[in-house]
CSV table of C-alpha atoms in Angstrom, one decimal:
chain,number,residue,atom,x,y,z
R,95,UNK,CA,54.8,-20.0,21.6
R,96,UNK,CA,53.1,-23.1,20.9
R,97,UNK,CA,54.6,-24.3,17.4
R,98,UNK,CA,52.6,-26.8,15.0
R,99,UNK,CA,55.3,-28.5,12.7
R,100,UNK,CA,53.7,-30.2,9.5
R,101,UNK,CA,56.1,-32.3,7.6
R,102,UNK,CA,55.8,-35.0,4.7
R,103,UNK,CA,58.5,-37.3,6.5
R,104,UNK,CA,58.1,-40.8,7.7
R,105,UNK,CA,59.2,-41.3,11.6
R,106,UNK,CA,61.2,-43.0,12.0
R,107,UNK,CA,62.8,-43.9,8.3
R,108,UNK,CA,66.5,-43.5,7.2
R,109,UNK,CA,65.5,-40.5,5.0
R,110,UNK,CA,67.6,-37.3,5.8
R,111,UNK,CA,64.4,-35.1,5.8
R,112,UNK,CA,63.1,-37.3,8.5
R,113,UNK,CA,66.7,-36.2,10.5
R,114,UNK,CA,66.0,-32.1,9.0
R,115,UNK,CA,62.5,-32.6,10.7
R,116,UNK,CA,63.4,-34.3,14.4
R,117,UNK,CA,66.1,-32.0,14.6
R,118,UNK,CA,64.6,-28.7,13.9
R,119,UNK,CA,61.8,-29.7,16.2
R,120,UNK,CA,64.3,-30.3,18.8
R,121,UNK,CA,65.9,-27.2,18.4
R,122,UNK,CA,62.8,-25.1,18.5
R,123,UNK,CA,61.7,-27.0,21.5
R,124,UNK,CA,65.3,-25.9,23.0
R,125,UNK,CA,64.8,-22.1,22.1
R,126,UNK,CA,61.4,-22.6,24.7
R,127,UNK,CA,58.6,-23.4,22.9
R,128,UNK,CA,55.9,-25.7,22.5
R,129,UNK,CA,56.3,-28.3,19.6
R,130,UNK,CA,54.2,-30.4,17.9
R,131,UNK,CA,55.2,-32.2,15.0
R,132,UNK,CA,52.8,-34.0,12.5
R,133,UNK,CA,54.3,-36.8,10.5
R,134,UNK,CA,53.6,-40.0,8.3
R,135,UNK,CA,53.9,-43.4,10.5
R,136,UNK,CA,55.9,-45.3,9.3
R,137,UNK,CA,54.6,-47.9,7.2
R,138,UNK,CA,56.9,-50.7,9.0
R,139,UNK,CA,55.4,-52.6,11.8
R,140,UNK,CA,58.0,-53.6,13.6
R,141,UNK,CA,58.6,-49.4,13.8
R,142,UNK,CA,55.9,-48.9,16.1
R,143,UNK,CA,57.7,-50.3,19.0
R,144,UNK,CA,61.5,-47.9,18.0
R,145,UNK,CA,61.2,-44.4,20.4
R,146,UNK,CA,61.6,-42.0,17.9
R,147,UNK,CA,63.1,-39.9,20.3
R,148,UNK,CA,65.7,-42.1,21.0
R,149,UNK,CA,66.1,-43.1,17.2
R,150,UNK,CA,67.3,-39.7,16.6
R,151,UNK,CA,68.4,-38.6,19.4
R,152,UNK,CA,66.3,-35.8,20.4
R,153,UNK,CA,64.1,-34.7,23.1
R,154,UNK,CA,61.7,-31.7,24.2
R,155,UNK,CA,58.6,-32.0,21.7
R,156,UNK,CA,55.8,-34.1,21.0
R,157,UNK,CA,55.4,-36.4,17.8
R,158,UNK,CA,51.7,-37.2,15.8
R,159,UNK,CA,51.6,-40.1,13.7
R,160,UNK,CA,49.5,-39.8,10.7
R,161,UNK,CA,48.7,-42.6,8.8
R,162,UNK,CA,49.6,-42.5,5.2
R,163,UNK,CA,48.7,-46.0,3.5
R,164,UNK,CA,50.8,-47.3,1.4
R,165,UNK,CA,47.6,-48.1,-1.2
R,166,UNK,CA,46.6,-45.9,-4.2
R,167,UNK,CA,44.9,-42.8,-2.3
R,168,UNK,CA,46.8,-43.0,0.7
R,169,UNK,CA,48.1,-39.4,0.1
R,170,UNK,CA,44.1,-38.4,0.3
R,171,UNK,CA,44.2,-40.5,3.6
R,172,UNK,CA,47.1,-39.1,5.0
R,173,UNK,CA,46.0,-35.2,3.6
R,174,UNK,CA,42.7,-35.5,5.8
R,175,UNK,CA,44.4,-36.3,8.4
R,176,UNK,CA,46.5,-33.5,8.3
R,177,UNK,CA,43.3,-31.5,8.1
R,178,UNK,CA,42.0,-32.7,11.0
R,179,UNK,CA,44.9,-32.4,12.9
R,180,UNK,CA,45.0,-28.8,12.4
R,181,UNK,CA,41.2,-27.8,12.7
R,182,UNK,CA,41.9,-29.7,16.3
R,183,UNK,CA,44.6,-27.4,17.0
R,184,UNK,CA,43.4,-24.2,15.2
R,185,UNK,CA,43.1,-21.9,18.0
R,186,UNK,CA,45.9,-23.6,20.2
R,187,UNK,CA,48.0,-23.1,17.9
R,188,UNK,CA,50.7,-19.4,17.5
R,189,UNK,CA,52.2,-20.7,13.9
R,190,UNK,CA,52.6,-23.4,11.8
R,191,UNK,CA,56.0,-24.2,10.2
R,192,UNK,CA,55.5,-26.5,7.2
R,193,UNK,CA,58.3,-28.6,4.7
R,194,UNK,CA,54.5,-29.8,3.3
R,195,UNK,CA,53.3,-27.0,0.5
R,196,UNK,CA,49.5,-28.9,0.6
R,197,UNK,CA,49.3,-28.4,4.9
R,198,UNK,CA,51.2,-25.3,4.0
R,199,UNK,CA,48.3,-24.0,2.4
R,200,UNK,CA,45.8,-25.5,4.5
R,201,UNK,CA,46.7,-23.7,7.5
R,202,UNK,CA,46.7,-20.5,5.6
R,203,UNK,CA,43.5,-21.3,4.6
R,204,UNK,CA,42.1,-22.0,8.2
R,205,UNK,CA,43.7,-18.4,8.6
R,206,UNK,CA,47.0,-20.2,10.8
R,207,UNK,CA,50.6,-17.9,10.8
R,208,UNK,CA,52.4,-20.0,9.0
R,209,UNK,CA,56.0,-20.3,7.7
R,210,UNK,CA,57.0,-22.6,4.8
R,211,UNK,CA,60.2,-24.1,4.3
R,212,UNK,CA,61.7,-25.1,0.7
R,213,UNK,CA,64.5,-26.7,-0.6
R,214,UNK,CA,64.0,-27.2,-4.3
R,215,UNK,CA,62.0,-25.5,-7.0
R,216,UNK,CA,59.4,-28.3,-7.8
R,217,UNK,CA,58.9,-30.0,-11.3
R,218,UNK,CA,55.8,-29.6,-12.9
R,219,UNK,CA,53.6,-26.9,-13.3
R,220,UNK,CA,50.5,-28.4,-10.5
R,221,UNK,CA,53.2,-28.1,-7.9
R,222,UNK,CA,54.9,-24.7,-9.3
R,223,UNK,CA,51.1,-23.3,-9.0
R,224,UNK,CA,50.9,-24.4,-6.0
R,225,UNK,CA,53.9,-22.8,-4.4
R,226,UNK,CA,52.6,-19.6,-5.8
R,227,UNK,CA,49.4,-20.0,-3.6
R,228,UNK,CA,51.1,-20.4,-0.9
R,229,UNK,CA,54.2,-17.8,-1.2
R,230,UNK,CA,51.2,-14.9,-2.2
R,231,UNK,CA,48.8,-15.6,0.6
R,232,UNK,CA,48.1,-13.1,2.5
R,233,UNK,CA,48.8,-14.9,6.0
R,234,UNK,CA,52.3,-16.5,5.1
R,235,UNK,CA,55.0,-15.4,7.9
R,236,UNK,CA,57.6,-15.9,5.6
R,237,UNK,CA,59.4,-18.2,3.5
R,238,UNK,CA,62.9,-20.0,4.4
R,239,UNK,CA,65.3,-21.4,2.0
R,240,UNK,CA,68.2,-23.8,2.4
R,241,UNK,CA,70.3,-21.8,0.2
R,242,UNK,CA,71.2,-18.6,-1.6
R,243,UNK,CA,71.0,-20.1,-5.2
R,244,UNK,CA,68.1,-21.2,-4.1
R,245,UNK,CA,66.5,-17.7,-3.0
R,246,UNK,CA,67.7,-16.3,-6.5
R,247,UNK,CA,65.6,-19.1,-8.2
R,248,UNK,CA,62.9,-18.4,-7.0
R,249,UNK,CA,62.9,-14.8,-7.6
R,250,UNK,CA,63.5,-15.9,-11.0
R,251,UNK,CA,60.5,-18.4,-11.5
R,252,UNK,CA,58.3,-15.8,-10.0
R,253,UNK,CA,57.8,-18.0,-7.2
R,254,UNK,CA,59.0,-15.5,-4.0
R,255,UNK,CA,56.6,-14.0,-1.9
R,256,UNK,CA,55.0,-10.6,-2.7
R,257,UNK,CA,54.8,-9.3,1.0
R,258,UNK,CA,56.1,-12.1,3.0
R,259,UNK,CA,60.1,-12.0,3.7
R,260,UNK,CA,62.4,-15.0,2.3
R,261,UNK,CA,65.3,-16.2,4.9
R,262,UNK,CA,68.0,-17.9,3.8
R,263,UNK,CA,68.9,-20.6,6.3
R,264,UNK,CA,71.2,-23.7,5.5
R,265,UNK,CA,70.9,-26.9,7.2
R,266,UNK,CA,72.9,-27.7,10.1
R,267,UNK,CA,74.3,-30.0,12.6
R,268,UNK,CA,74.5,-31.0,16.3
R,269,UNK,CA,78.2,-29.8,17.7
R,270,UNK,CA,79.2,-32.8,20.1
R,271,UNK,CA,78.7,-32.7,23.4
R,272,UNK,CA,83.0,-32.8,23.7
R,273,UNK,CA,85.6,-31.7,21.5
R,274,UNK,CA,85.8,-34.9,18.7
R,275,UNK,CA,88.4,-37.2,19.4
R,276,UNK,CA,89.9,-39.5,16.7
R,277,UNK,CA,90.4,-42.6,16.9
R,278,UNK,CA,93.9,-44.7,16.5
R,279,UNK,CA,94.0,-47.1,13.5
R,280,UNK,CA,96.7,-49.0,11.7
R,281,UNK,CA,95.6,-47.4,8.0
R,282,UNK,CA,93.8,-44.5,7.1
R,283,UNK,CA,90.0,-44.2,6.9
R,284,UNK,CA,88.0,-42.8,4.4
R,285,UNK,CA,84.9,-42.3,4.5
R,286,UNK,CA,81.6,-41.7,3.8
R,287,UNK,CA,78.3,-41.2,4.8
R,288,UNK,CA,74.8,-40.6,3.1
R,289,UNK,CA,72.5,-42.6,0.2
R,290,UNK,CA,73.5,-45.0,-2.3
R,291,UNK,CA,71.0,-44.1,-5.1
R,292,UNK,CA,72.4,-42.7,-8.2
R,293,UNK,CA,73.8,-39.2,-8.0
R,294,UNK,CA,75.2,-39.4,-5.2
R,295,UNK,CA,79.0,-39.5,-6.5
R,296,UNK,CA,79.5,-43.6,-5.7
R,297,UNK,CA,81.0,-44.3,-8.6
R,298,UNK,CA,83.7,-41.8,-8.0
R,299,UNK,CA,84.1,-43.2,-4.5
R,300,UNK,CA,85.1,-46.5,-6.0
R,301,UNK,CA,87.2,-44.8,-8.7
R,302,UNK,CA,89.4,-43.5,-5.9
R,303,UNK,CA,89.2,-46.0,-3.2
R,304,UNK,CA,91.0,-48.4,-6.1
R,305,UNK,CA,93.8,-45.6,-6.5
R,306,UNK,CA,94.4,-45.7,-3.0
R,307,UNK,CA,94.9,-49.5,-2.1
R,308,UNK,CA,96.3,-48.4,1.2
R,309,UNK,CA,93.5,-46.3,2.4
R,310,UNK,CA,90.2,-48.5,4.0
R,311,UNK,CA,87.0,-47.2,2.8
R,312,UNK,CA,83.9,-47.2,4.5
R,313,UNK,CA,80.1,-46.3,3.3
R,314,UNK,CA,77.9,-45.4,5.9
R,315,UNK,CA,73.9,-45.6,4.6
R,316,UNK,CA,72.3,-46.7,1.6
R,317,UNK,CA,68.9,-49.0,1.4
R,318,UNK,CA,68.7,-52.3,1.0
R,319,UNK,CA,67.6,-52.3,-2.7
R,320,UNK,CA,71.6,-50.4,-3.4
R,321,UNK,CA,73.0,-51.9,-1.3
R,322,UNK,CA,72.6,-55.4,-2.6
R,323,UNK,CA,72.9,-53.6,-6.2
R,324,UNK,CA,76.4,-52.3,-5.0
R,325,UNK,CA,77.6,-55.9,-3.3
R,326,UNK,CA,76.4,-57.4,-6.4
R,327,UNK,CA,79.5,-55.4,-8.3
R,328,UNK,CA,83.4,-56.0,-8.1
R,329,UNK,CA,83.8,-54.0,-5.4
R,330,UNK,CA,87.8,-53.9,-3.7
R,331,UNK,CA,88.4,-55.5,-0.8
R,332,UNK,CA,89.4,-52.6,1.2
R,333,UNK,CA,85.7,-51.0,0.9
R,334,UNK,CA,83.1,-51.8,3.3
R,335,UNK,CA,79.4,-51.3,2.8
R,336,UNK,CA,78.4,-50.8,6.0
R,337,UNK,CA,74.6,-50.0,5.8
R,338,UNK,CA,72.0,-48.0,7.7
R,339,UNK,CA,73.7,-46.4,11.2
R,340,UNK,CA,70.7,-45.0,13.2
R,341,UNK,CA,71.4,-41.1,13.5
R,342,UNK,CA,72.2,-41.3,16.8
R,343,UNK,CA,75.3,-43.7,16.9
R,344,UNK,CA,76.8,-42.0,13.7
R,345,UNK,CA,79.4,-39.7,16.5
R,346,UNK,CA,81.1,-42.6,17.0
R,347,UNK,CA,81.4,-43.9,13.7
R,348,UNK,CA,83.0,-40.4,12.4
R,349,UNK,CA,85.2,-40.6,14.9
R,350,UNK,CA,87.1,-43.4,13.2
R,351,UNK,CA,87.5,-41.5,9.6
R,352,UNK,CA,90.2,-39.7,8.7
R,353,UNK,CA,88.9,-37.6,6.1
R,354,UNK,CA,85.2,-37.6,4.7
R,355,UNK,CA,84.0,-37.4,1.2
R,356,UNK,CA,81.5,-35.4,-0.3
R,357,UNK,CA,81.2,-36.4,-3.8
R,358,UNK,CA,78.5,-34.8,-5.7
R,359,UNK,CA,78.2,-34.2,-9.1
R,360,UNK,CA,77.6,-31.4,-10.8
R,361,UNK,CA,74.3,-32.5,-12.0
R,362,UNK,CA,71.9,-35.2,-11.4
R,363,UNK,CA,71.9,-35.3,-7.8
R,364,UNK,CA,68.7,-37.1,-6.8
R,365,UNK,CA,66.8,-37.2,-3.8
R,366,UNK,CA,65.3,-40.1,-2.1
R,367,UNK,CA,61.8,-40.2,-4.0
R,368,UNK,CA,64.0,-40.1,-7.2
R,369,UNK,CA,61.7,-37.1,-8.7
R,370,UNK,CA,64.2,-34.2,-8.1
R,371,UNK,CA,67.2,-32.4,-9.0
R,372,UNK,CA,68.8,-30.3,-6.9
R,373,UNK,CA,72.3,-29.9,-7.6
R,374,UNK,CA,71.6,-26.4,-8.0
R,375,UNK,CA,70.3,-25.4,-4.5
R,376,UNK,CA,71.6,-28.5,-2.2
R,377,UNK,CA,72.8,-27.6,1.6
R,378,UNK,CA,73.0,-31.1,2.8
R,379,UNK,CA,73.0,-31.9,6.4
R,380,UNK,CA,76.1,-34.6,5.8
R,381,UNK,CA,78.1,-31.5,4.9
R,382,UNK,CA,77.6,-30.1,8.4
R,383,UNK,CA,77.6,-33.6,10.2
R,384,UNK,CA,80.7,-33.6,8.6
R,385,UNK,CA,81.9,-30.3,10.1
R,386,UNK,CA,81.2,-31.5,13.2
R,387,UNK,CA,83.2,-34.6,13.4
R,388,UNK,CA,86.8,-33.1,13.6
R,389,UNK,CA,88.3,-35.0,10.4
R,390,UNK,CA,89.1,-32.7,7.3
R,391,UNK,CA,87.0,-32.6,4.1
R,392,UNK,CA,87.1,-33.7,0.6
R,393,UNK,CA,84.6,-31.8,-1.3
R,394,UNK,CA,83.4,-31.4,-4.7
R,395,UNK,CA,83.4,-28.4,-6.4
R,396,UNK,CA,79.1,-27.4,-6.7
R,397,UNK,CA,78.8,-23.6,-6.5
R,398,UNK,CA,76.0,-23.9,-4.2
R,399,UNK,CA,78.4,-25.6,-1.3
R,400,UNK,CA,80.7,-22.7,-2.2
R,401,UNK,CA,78.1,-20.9,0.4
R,402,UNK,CA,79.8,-22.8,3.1
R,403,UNK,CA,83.4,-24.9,1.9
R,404,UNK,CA,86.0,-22.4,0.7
R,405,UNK,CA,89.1,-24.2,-0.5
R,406,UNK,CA,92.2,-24.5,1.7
R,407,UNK,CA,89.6,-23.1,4.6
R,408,UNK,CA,87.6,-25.6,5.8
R,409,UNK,CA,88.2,-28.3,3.6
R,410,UNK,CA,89.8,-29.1,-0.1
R,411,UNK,CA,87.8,-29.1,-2.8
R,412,UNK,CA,88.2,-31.2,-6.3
R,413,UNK,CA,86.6,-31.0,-9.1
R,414,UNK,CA,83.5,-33.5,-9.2
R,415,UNK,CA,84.7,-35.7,-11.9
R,416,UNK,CA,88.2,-35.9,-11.9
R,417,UNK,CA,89.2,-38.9,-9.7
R,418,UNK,CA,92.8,-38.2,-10.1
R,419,UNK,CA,92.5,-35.0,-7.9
R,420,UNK,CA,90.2,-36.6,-5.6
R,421,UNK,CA,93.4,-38.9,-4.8
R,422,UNK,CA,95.5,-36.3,-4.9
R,423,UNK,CA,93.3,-34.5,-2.2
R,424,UNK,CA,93.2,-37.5,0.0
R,425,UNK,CA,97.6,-37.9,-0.5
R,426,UNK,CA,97.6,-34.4,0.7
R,427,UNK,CA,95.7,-34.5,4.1
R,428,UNK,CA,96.9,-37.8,4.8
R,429,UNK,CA,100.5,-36.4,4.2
R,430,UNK,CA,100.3,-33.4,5.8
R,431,UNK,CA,98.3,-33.5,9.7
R,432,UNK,CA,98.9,-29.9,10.2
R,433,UNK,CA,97.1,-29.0,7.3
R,434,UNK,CA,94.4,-31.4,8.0
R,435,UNK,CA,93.6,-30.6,11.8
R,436,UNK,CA,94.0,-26.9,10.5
R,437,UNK,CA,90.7,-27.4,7.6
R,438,UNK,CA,89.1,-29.4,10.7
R,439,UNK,CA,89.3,-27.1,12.9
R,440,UNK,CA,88.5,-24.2,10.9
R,441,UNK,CA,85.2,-26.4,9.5
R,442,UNK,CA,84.5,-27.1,13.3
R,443,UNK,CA,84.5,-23.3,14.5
R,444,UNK,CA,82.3,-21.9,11.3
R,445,UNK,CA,79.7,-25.0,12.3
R,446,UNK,CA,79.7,-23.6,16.2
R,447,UNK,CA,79.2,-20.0,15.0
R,448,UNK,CA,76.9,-20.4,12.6
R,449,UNK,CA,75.4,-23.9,11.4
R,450,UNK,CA,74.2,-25.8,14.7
R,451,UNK,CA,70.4,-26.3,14.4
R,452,UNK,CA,70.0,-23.8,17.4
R,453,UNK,CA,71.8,-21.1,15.5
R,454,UNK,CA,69.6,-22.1,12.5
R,455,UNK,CA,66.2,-21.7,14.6
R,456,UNK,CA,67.5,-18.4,16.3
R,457,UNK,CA,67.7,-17.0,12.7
R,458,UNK,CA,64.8,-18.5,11.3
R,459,UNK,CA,62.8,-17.2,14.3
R,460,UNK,CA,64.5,-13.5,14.5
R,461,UNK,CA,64.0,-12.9,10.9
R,462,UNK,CA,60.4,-13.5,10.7
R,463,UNK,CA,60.0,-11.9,14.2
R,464,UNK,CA,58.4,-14.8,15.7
R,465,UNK,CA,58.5,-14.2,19.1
């Protein structure tokens, strides 16, 4: 089946919808079919040069970079593009799988299968009107979520689709290649991988890591704007800012934590444009990255990640803003390695069965019966 991905993503960047994107591609292209993605070029010169391929680490599909200015009406720019792209490869293509509501719609228009994926109930009612257009149309395959709360949202916006089904789908991970092998270090490693922008649970990073003067703590990720905002604070010595890690070399940085931190709050969590709050429906892909990496984790306590973390399962869980029990967390696994290569394991199994991006594709593409 010859798959048209349309996405709103710049390849490459260091967003983690730009990772969603490259990886479900890959997958799809895995389960044997023909891929196509259609994504923003990234506005960085010296980008044009990285194989996005290799950036990720992926393989199998072919990648069209749109331009998308970065000048007032480069969303028009980049919109026609999109258009044109998909009148090109109207009748060569079998479906369309969108995260972009306005190609979404555009394919249905040009009378394309297509699927749409969501993962957050958008602000504003232009955009709310707009995922009604494109959940009631008559040629929509279906609809996939990232989580359950999310699903239940939508039902109760009166955003679900009349005829089309909804699949509930949460993100996923690679498995490696081997079974994860830690690393030997002198003091424990905590760490942490993922954005620096507010809500994203920093602050009670640094709460912790000053509890814990014996522990060395290390953030993976951030841009350069937070990072230099972060640097520019009284930060202990025994945290490292370690910046950007390209997706593909992050396996071997995991492998030298000892337990990983997931500390989101239980509101405000932002997303990279800064327009969105999705506390509510998250199912981030660090949490299964995470899963994968053999070292236990710390988690806080969001009811949506209740749909994968159950406590004293596969990892502990604390309550979001209570540092004391975040330390007390940390103490334990460090204290106790059974207990710790027990949540690890038990995270790494559920991730095999059920959250690699293949498994996530094979459900995807059962549900809706896409052949």
């Amino acid at each position: 089946m010859k798959v048209l991905y349309t996405s709103l993503s710049y390849v490459p960047s260091r967003r983690a919808s730009s990772v969603h994107v490259m990886k479900m591609c890959a997958a799809i292209a895995r389960a044997g079919h023909d891929v196509r993605l259609l994504a923003k070029r990234s506005p960085d010169r010296a980008d044009a040069a990285v194989d996005v391929h290799a950036f990720y680490g992926v393989t199998g599909f072919a990648v069209e970079a749109l331009p998308r200015p970065a000048l007032r009406g480069g969303g028009v720019v980049f919109a026609a593009a999109t258009l044109a792209a998909l009148l090109a490869r109207r009748r060569r293509t079998d479906v369309v799988y969108s995260r972009d509501l306005v190609s979404a719609l555009t394919a249905l228009e040009l009378r394309m299968p297509t699927v749409a994926e969501l993962h957050a109930i958008p602000d504003g009612p232009r955009l709310r009107a707009l995922v009604r257009r494109v959940v009631r149309h008559r040629g929509l395959r279906g609809v996939v979520v990232i989580s359950e709360a999310l699903r239940r949202d939508l039902i109760a916006h009166d955003l679900a689709p009349d005829r089309a089904p909804i699949v509930v789908a949460h993100d996923a991970a690679d498995p490696p290649a081997h079974a994860p092998v830690r690393a030997a270090h002198a003091r424990p490693r905590i760490g942490y991988v993922g954005n620096l922008y507010a809500g994203r649970g920093i602050e009670l990073i640094l709460d912790v890591a000053a509890r814990l003067p014996g522990c060395d703590f290390e953030l993976i990720g951030g841009a350069e704007a937070d990072l230099a905002r972060w640097r520019a604070q009284a930060i202990p010595g025994h945290v490292t800012l370690a910046g950007f890690v390209r997706p593909a070399e992050l396996a071997a940085r995991y492998a030298t934590f000892d337990v990983l931190l997931m500390p989101y709050p239980r509101s405000g969590i932002g997303v990279a444009s800064g327009k969105s709050d999705t506390y509510r429906w998250c199912s981030p892909m660090k949490m299964f990255e995470y899963m994968a990496t053999g070292a236990p984790i710390v988690s806080s306590d969001l009811p949506v990640l209740g749909e994968v973390l159950r406590h004293d399962h596969n990892a502990l869980i604390a309550p979001a803003d209570d540092a004391a029990s975040w330390q007390r967390a940390i103490t334990r696994l460090l204290d106790d390695p059974a207990l710790a290569r027990r949540l690890a394991d038990q995270a790494f199994a559920d991730l095999v069965r059920d959250h690699t991006w293949d498994a996530r594709v094979r459900q995807i593409f059962g549900a809706l019966a896409l052949a």
